[in-house]
CSV table of C-alpha atoms in Angstrom, one decimal:
chain,number,residue,atom,x,y,z
A,39,MET,CA,-1.0,8.1,3.4
A,40,LYS,CA,2.1,10.1,4.3
A,41,ILE,CA,4.7,8.9,6.6
A,42,GLN,CA,5.8,11.1,9.3
A,43,ASP,CA,9.0,11.3,11.3
A,44,THR,CA,8.8,11.1,15.1
A,45,SER,CA,9.5,14.6,15.8
A,46,SER,CA,6.3,16.0,14.1
A,47,LEU,CA,4.0,13.5,16.2
A,48,GLY,CA,2.4,14.3,19.7
A,49,ARG,CA,3.1,18.4,19.4
A,50,ASP,CA,-0.5,19.1,20.2
A,51,TYR,CA,0.0,18.7,23.8
A,52,SER,CA,2.9,20.5,25.7
A,53,GLU,CA,2.9,17.6,28.4
A,54,CYS,CA,3.7,15.3,25.4
A,55,GLU,CA,6.7,17.3,24.1
A,56,GLU,CA,9.3,15.9,26.5
A,57,PHE,CA,8.3,12.4,25.7
A,58,ILE,CA,9.1,13.2,22.0
A,59,ASN,CA,11.9,14.7,22.7
A,60,ILE,CA,13.2,11.3,24.5
A,61,CYS,CA,12.0,9.5,21.3
A,62,THR,CA,14.0,11.7,19.2
A,63,SER,CA,16.9,11.2,21.3
A,64,ALA,CA,16.6,7.5,21.2
A,65,PHE,CA,15.7,7.7,17.6
A,66,PRO,CA,17.6,10.8,16.0
A,67,THR,CA,15.6,12.9,13.7
A,68,ALA,CA,18.8,13.0,11.4
A,69,ILE,CA,18.8,9.6,11.3
A,70,GLU,CA,15.1,8.9,11.0
A,71,LEU,CA,14.2,11.5,8.3
A,72,PRO,CA,16.0,10.0,5.2
A,73,TYR,CA,14.4,6.4,6.1
A,74,THR,CA,11.0,8.6,6.3
A,75,LYS,CA,11.7,10.2,2.9
A,76,LEU,CA,12.5,6.8,1.7
A,77,ALA,CA,9.4,5.5,2.8
A,78,ASN,CA,7.3,7.9,1.2
A,79,TYR,CA,9.3,7.5,-2.0
A,80,PHE,CA,8.7,3.9,-1.9
A,81,LEU,CA,4.9,4.2,-1.2
A,82,ASP,CA,4.8,6.3,-4.4
A,83,TYR,CA,6.5,3.7,-6.2
A,84,ALA,CA,4.0,0.9,-4.9
A,85,VAL,CA,1.0,3.0,-5.7
A,86,SER,CA,2.1,4.0,-9.5
A,87,SER,CA,3.9,0.2,-10.1
A,88,GLY,CA,0.5,-1.5,-8.7
A,89,LYS,CA,-1.3,0.5,-11.5
A,90,ILE,CA,1.1,0.2,-14.1
A,91,SER,CA,1.1,-3.6,-13.5
A,92,SER,CA,-3.1,-3.5,-13.5
A,93,TYR,CA,-3.1,-1.6,-16.6
A,94,ARG,CA,-0.8,-3.7,-18.5
A,95,PRO,CA,-3.4,-6.7,-19.1
A,96,ASP,CA,-6.3,-4.5,-19.0
A,97,LEU,CA,-4.8,-2.3,-21.9
A,98,ASP,CA,-3.8,-5.6,-23.9
A,99,ARG,CA,-7.3,-6.7,-23.2
A,100,GLN,CA,-8.8,-3.9,-24.6
A,101,ALA,CA,-6.5,-3.6,-27.4
A,102,LYS,CA,-7.4,-7.1,-28.5
A,103,ASP,CA,-11.2,-6.1,-28.1
A,104,MET,CA,-10.5,-3.0,-30.3
A,105,SER,CA,-9.0,-5.3,-32.9
A,106,GLU,CA,-11.8,-7.6,-33.0
A,107,LEU,CA,-14.5,-5.0,-33.1
A,108,ARG,CA,-12.7,-3.0,-35.8
A,109,ASN,CA,-12.6,-6.5,-37.9
A,110,SER,CA,-16.4,-6.9,-37.0
A,111,VAL,CA,-17.6,-3.5,-38.1
A,112,ALA,CA,-15.4,-3.5,-41.2
A,113,SER,CA,-17.1,-7.1,-42.2
A,114,LEU,CA,-20.5,-5.9,-41.2
A,115,SER,CA,-20.1,-2.6,-43.4
A,116,THR,CA,-18.8,-5.0,-46.4
A,117,ARG,CA,-22.0,-7.2,-45.7
A,118,GLU,CA,-24.4,-4.1,-45.8
A,119,GLN,CA,-22.9,-2.9,-48.7
A,120,GLN,CA,-23.3,-6.3,-50.5
A,121,VAL,CA,-27.1,-5.9,-49.2
A,122,LEU,CA,-27.3,-2.4,-50.5
A,123,ASP,CA,-26.1,-3.6,-54.2
A,124,SER,CA,-28.2,-6.6,-54.3
A,125,LEU,CA,-31.1,-4.3,-53.2
A,126,ARG,CA,-30.2,-1.6,-56.0
A,127,SER,CA,-29.4,-4.5,-58.6
A,128,LEU,CA,-33.1,-5.7,-57.9
A,129,LEU,CA,-34.8,-2.5,-58.0
A,130,SER,CA,-32.9,-1.6,-61.3
A,131,HIS,CA,-34.7,-4.4,-62.9
A,132,CYS,CA,-37.8,-3.3,-61.7
A,133,ASP,CA,-37.5,0.5,-63.1
A,134,ASN,CA,-40.1,-0.1,-66.0
A,135,GLU,CA,-42.4,-2.7,-64.1
A,136,LYS,CA,-45.8,-0.9,-62.8
A,137,ASN,CA,-46.5,-4.0,-60.8
A,138,LEU,CA,-44.2,-6.3,-58.9
A,139,SER,CA,-44.8,-10.3,-58.1
A,140,PRO,CA,-45.2,-11.1,-54.5
A,141,ASP,CA,-42.0,-12.9,-55.0
A,142,VAL,CA,-40.1,-9.5,-55.9
A,143,TRP,CA,-41.7,-7.8,-52.9
A,144,LYS,CA,-40.7,-10.8,-50.5
A,145,SER,CA,-36.9,-10.3,-51.8
A,146,LEU,CA,-37.1,-6.7,-51.2
A,147,GLN,CA,-38.3,-7.2,-48.0
A,148,GLN,CA,-35.9,-9.6,-47.0
A,149,LEU,CA,-32.9,-7.6,-48.2
A,150,ALA,CA,-34.3,-4.6,-46.4
A,151,ASN,CA,-34.7,-6.7,-43.2
A,152,ALA,CA,-31.0,-7.8,-43.5
A,153,GLY,CA,-29.9,-4.4,-44.5
A,154,PHE,CA,-31.6,-3.1,-41.1
A,155,ALA,CA,-30.1,-6.1,-38.9
A,156,THR,CA,-26.6,-5.6,-40.3
A,157,SER,CA,-26.9,-2.0,-40.0
A,158,LYS,CA,-28.2,-1.9,-36.3
A,159,GLU,CA,-25.3,-4.4,-35.4
A,160,ARG,CA,-22.7,-2.4,-37.2
A,161,ASP,CA,-23.7,0.7,-35.5
A,162,VAL,CA,-23.8,-0.8,-32.0
A,163,LYS,CA,-20.2,-2.1,-32.5
A,164,ALA,CA,-19.0,1.1,-33.9
A,165,THR,CA,-20.5,2.7,-30.8
A,166,ASN,CA,-18.7,0.3,-28.3
A,167,LEU,CA,-15.5,0.7,-30.5
A,168,SER,CA,-15.5,4.6,-30.0
A,169,LYS,CA,-16.1,4.0,-26.1
A,170,ASN,CA,-13.4,1.4,-25.8
A,171,SER,CA,-11.0,3.6,-27.7
A,172,ASN,CA,-11.6,6.4,-25.5
A,173,GLN,CA,-11.2,4.3,-22.4
A,174,TYR,CA,-8.0,3.0,-23.9
A,175,MET,CA,-6.8,6.5,-24.6
A,176,ASP,CA,-7.4,7.6,-20.8
A,177,GLN,CA,-5.8,4.7,-19.7
A,178,SER,CA,-2.9,4.9,-21.8
A,179,ILE,CA,-2.3,8.5,-20.7
A,180,ASP,CA,-2.6,7.6,-16.7
A,181,ALA,CA,-0.4,4.8,-17.6
A,182,HIS,CA,2.5,7.2,-18.9
A,183,GLU,CA,1.5,9.6,-16.0
A,184,GLN,CA,2.3,6.7,-13.4
A,185,GLN,CA,5.5,5.9,-15.0
A,186,GLU,CA,6.6,9.4,-14.6
A,187,ILE,CA,5.6,9.3,-10.7
A,188,MET,CA,7.3,5.7,-10.6
A,189,LYS,CA,10.4,7.1,-12.4
A,190,ASN,CA,10.4,10.1,-10.1
A,191,SER,CA,10.4,7.7,-7.1
A,192,ILE,CA,13.1,5.6,-8.1
A,193,VAL,CA,15.4,8.8,-8.2
A,194,GLY,CA,14.0,9.7,-4.9
A,195,MET,CA,14.6,6.3,-3.6
A,196,GLN,CA,18.1,6.3,-5.0
A,197,GLN,CA,18.9,9.8,-3.3
A,198,SER,CA,17.4,8.6,0.0
A,199,LEU,CA,19.6,5.3,-0.1
A,200,GLU,CA,22.7,7.4,-0.4
A,201,ALA,CA,21.8,9.8,2.3
A,202,ILE,CA,21.2,6.7,4.5
A,203,GLN,CA,24.5,5.2,3.4
A,204,HIS,CA,26.4,8.3,4.5
A,205,LEU,CA,25.0,7.7,8.1
A,206,ASP,CA,27.3,4.5,8.3
A,207,ILE,CA,29.8,4.8,11.1
A,208,ASP,CA,33.1,2.5,10.7
A,209,SER,CA,30.9,0.6,7.9
A,210,GLN,CA,28.2,0.0,10.3
A,211,ARG,CA,24.7,1.0,9.5
A,212,ARG,CA,23.9,3.8,11.6
A,213,ILE,CA,20.2,2.3,12.4
A,214,ASP,CA,21.6,-0.6,14.0
A,215,ARG,CA,23.1,1.5,16.5
A,216,VAL,CA,19.7,3.2,17.5
A,217,GLU,CA,18.6,2.0,20.8
A,218,VAL,CA,16.9,2.9,23.9
A,219,THR,CA,19.5,3.2,26.9
A,220,GLU,CA,19.3,3.8,30.4
A,221,ARG,CA,19.7,7.6,29.9
A,222,HIS,CA,16.5,7.6,28.4
A,223,MET,CA,14.6,5.7,31.0
A,224,GLU,CA,16.2,8.4,33.4
A,225,ARG,CA,14.9,11.2,31.6
A,226,ILE,CA,11.0,9.5,31.6
A,227,ASP,CA,11.7,8.9,35.5
A,228,ALA,CA,12.1,12.8,35.8
A,229,ILE,CA,8.7,13.6,33.8
A,230,PRO,CA,6.8,15.3,36.7
A,231,ASN,CA,3.3,14.8,37.9
A,232,ILE,CA,2.8,11.2,36.8
A,233,SER,CA,2.7,7.9,38.6
A,234,SER,CA,5.4,5.2,38.3
A,235,GLU,CA,3.0,3.0,36.7
A,236,GLN,CA,2.6,5.8,33.8
A,237,LYS,CA,6.4,6.2,33.6
A,238,GLU,CA,6.8,2.3,33.3
A,239,THR,CA,4.1,2.3,30.4
A,240,LEU,CA,6.0,5.3,28.7
A,241,LYS,CA,9.2,3.3,28.8
A,242,ASN,CA,7.4,0.1,27.4
A,243,MET,CA,5.9,2.5,24.8
A,244,LEU,CA,9.3,4.0,24.0
A,245,VAL,CA,11.0,0.7,23.3
A,246,SER,CA,8.1,-0.8,21.5
A,247,TYR,CA,7.7,2.0,19.2
A,248,VAL,CA,11.4,2.7,18.7
A,249,GLY,CA,11.8,-1.3,18.0
A,250,MET,CA,8.7,-1.2,15.6
A,251,ARG,CA,9.9,2.0,13.5
A,252,VAL,CA,13.7,0.7,13.2
A,253,GLU,CA,12.3,-2.7,11.8
A,254,SER,CA,10.0,-1.1,9.8
A,255,PHE,CA,12.4,1.1,8.2
A,256,LYS,CA,14.8,-2.0,7.4
A,257,ALA,CA,12.2,-3.3,5.6
A,258,VAL,CA,11.4,-0.5,3.4
A,259,GLU,CA,15.1,0.0,2.9
A,260,ASP,CA,15.4,-3.6,1.7
A,261,LEU,CA,12.3,-3.1,-0.5
A,262,ALA,CA,13.7,0.0,-2.1
A,263,TYR,CA,17.1,-1.7,-2.9
A,264,LYS,CA,14.9,-4.5,-4.7
A,265,ALA,CA,12.7,-2.0,-6.3
A,266,VAL,CA,15.8,0.2,-7.7
A,267,ASN,CA,17.5,-3.1,-9.0
A,268,ALA,CA,14.5,-4.4,-10.8
A,269,TYR,CA,13.7,-1.0,-12.1
A,270,GLN,CA,17.6,-0.8,-13.7
A,271,HIS,CA,16.9,-4.2,-15.3
A,272,GLY,CA,13.8,-2.8,-16.9
A,273,GLN,CA,11.2,-4.6,-14.7
A,274,ILE,CA,8.4,-3.8,-11.7
A,275,LEU,CA,8.9,-5.3,-8.3
A,276,ASP,CA,6.0,-7.1,-7.9
A,277,ILE,CA,4.9,-6.4,-4.2
A,278,HIS,CA,0.9,-6.7,-5.0
A,279,PHE,CA,0.8,-10.5,-5.7
A,280,SER,CA,-1.8,-11.8,-3.0
A,281,ASP,CA,0.6,-14.8,-2.0
A,282,SER,CA,3.5,-12.9,-1.8
A,283,GLU,CA,5.9,-12.4,1.3
A,284,LEU,CA,7.3,-8.8,-0.6
A,285,ARG,CA,3.4,-7.7,-0.2
A,286,ASP,CA,3.4,-8.9,3.5
A,287,LYS,CA,6.6,-7.1,4.2
A,288,TYR,CA,5.5,-3.9,2.8
A,289,LEU,CA,2.3,-3.9,4.1
A,290,VAL,CA,3.2,-4.9,7.6
A,291,ALA,CA,5.9,-1.9,7.5
A,292,MET,CA,3.7,0.7,6.1
A,293,ASN,CA,0.9,-0.1,8.7
A,294,GLY,CA,3.6,0.0,11.1
A,295,LEU,CA,4.9,3.4,9.9
A,296,ASP,CA,1.6,4.8,9.4
A,297,GLU,CA,-1.2,3.0,11.3
A,298,LEU,CA,1.0,2.3,14.5
A,299,SER,CA,2.5,5.6,14.4
A,300,SER,CA,-0.9,7.2,14.6
A,301,SER,CA,-2.0,5.1,17.4
A,302,PHE,CA,1.3,6.2,19.2
A,303,SER,CA,0.6,9.8,18.6
A,304,GLU,CA,-2.9,9.3,19.6
A,305,ASP,CA,-2.0,7.4,22.9
A,306,LEU,CA,0.6,10.1,24.3
A,307,TYR,CA,-1.6,12.4,26.0
A,308,GLY,CA,-3.7,9.9,27.4
A,309,MET,CA,-0.6,8.0,29.1
A,310,ILE,CA,0.4,11.3,30.5
A,311,ASN,CA,-3.1,12.3,31.8
A,312,PRO,CA,-4.0,10.4,35.2
A,313,THR,CA,-7.6,10.2,34.2
A,314,VAL,CA,-7.5,9.1,30.8
A,315,TYR,CA,-4.5,6.7,31.7
A,316,ALA,CA,-6.6,4.8,34.5
A,317,ALA,CA,-9.6,4.3,32.0
A,318,ARG,CA,-7.3,3.1,28.9
A,319,LYS,CA,-4.3,1.8,30.3
A,320,GLU,CA,-5.3,-1.8,28.9
A,321,ASN,CA,-5.7,-0.4,25.6
A,322,PHE,CA,-2.3,1.4,25.9
A,323,GLN,CA,-0.8,-2.2,26.8
A,324,ALA,CA,-2.6,-3.6,23.9
A,325,ASP,CA,-1.0,-0.9,21.5
A,326,ILE,CA,2.4,-1.9,23.0
A,327,MET,CA,1.8,-5.5,22.5
A,328,THR,CA,0.7,-4.8,18.7
A,329,MET,CA,3.7,-2.6,17.9
A,330,ASN,CA,5.9,-5.6,19.5
A,331,MET,CA,4.0,-8.0,17.3
A,332,PHE,CA,5.0,-5.8,14.2
A,333,ARG,CA,8.5,-5.5,14.9
A,334,ASP,CA,8.9,-9.3,15.6
A,335,TYR,CA,7.1,-10.2,12.3
A,336,GLN,CA,9.8,-8.0,10.3
A,337,LYS,CA,12.4,-9.6,12.4
A,338,ASN,CA,11.3,-13.4,12.2
A,339,GLY,CA,8.6,-13.6,9.8
A,340,TYR,CA,6.1,-15.2,12.3
A,341,VAL,CA,2.7,-13.6,13.9
A,342,ASP,CA,0.6,-15.4,16.6
A,343,LYS,CA,-2.7,-14.8,14.5
A,344,LYS,CA,-5.0,-15.6,17.3
A,345,GLU,CA,-3.0,-13.3,19.6
A,346,ALA,CA,-3.3,-10.6,16.8
A,347,PHE,CA,-7.3,-11.3,16.4
A,348,ASN,CA,-7.9,-11.3,20.0
A,349,LEU,CA,-6.2,-8.1,20.4
A,350,SER,CA,-8.1,-6.7,17.4
A,351,MET,CA,-11.4,-7.2,18.9
A,352,MET,CA,-10.7,-5.3,22.5
A,353,ASN,CA,-13.3,-2.6,23.2
A,354,GLY,CA,-11.9,1.1,23.2
A,355,LEU,CA,-8.9,0.1,20.7
A,356,ASN,CA,-7.4,2.5,18.5
A,357,TYR,CA,-9.1,1.9,15.1
A,358,THR,CA,-5.8,2.6,13.6
A,359,THR,CA,-4.4,-0.5,15.8
A,360,GLN,CA,-7.3,-2.6,14.5
A,361,ASP,CA,-6.8,-1.8,11.0
A,362,ALA,CA,-3.0,-2.7,11.6
A,363,LEU,CA,-4.0,-6.0,13.5
A,364,VAL,CA,-6.5,-7.1,10.5
A,365,THR,CA,-3.6,-6.4,8.3
A,366,LEU,CA,-1.2,-8.5,10.6
A,367,GLY,CA,-3.6,-11.3,10.7
A,368,ASN,CA,-3.8,-11.4,6.9
A,369,THR,CA,-0.4,-12.1,6.3
A,370,ARG,CA,1.0,-15.5,5.4
A,371,ASP,CA,3.3,-17.6,7.7
A,372,ALA,CA,6.7,-16.9,6.4
A,373,ARG,CA,8.1,-19.2,9.0
A,374,LYS,CA,7.2,-22.2,11.0
A,375,ALA,CA,5.2,-21.9,14.2
A,376,GLU,CA,8.3,-23.4,16.3
A,377,LEU,CA,9.9,-19.4,15.8
A,378,SER,CA,7.2,-18.4,18.5
A,379,ALA,CA,10.1,-19.2,20.9
A,380,MET,CA,12.1,-16.6,18.9
A,381,LEU,CA,9.8,-14.0,19.8
A,382,GLN,CA,10.9,-13.9,23.4
A,383,ASP,CA,14.6,-13.0,22.3
A,384,SER,CA,14.6,-9.3,21.8
A,385,SER,CA,17.3,-6.8,22.9
A,386,THR,CA,15.0,-4.0,22.7
A,387,THR,CA,12.3,-5.1,24.8
A,388,ASN,CA,14.2,-7.3,27.7
A,389,TYR,CA,15.4,-4.2,29.2
A,390,VAL,CA,12.0,-3.0,30.0
A,391,GLU,CA,10.5,-6.1,30.8
A,392,THR,CA,13.0,-6.9,33.0
A,393,ASN,CA,13.2,-3.6,34.6
A,394,SER,CA,9.5,-3.9,35.3
A,395,MET,CA,9.6,-7.2,36.8
A,396,ALA,CA,12.5,-6.0,39.1
A,397,LYS,CA,9.8,-3.3,40.3
């Protein structure tokens, strides 16, 4: 996975270029790029820290198992030596004997059998110890490499966070000033050779896409500060715990910045091409609704899982959107259901929704 900035999306079709330019006007690349870098550094951190966290109990368990195997091999070697000493002692008393009694032969047989069983068990455990030692060494090396990756990602996040701070205007976060304005809508209206319905869809897509990206980047920024702070205290930010709000926040943000941004890029040509638009306009609306759900989850901590499931079952939906909806549907409810009313209060969508109804 590699998070891309908007300027690199949708350039495969010249028809889409003007809409991409409108997107980068609403969310300027100079602002988006530091956040894109931050997201990729945090992604590296999440992967490396997850591996390190999983290695720790494995390495501890393997170290314990190897210690037990070493003790067992040593104990079996001692027992085997004792059997061998007993066997030699018994044979030494029989050096001058031409014939041995059945009892002596029985004792020799018992010692030989005990020696064989002990030697076989020792050999098996010694082989397992060698395999475990090699595996332990490999994982130890990989754990060290992951620690270096994590360290580098922390440095990258710190640099990106500093760059983001320098974007502030009058102590106000620059990303909070990102908005879709009437000027952007007028530019969409000026796009030639597409219907008014297509233009309305593009307007809704613009608002939803920008809003989803903004909230996703804000979530990543918050997580990055937490990760850097944890690292400075010799800790790892645990975002992989299965029942963690941080985990959901991370997964929803990354799916928004990756999966849904891929869907956005795939949709652009179809929304501008009249034939494709007529066949897929319901899917485009579903992608817009999904972006709104992702944006609102980051803002309010609530998701309508039934709606997410219904959207994911639509025919012809982008597989990237389907995957993102599955992730959204698996999140834990961070806030109570009554927050659903708050989903209607959105400064970014109200303009387009009101504008659409007015027309």
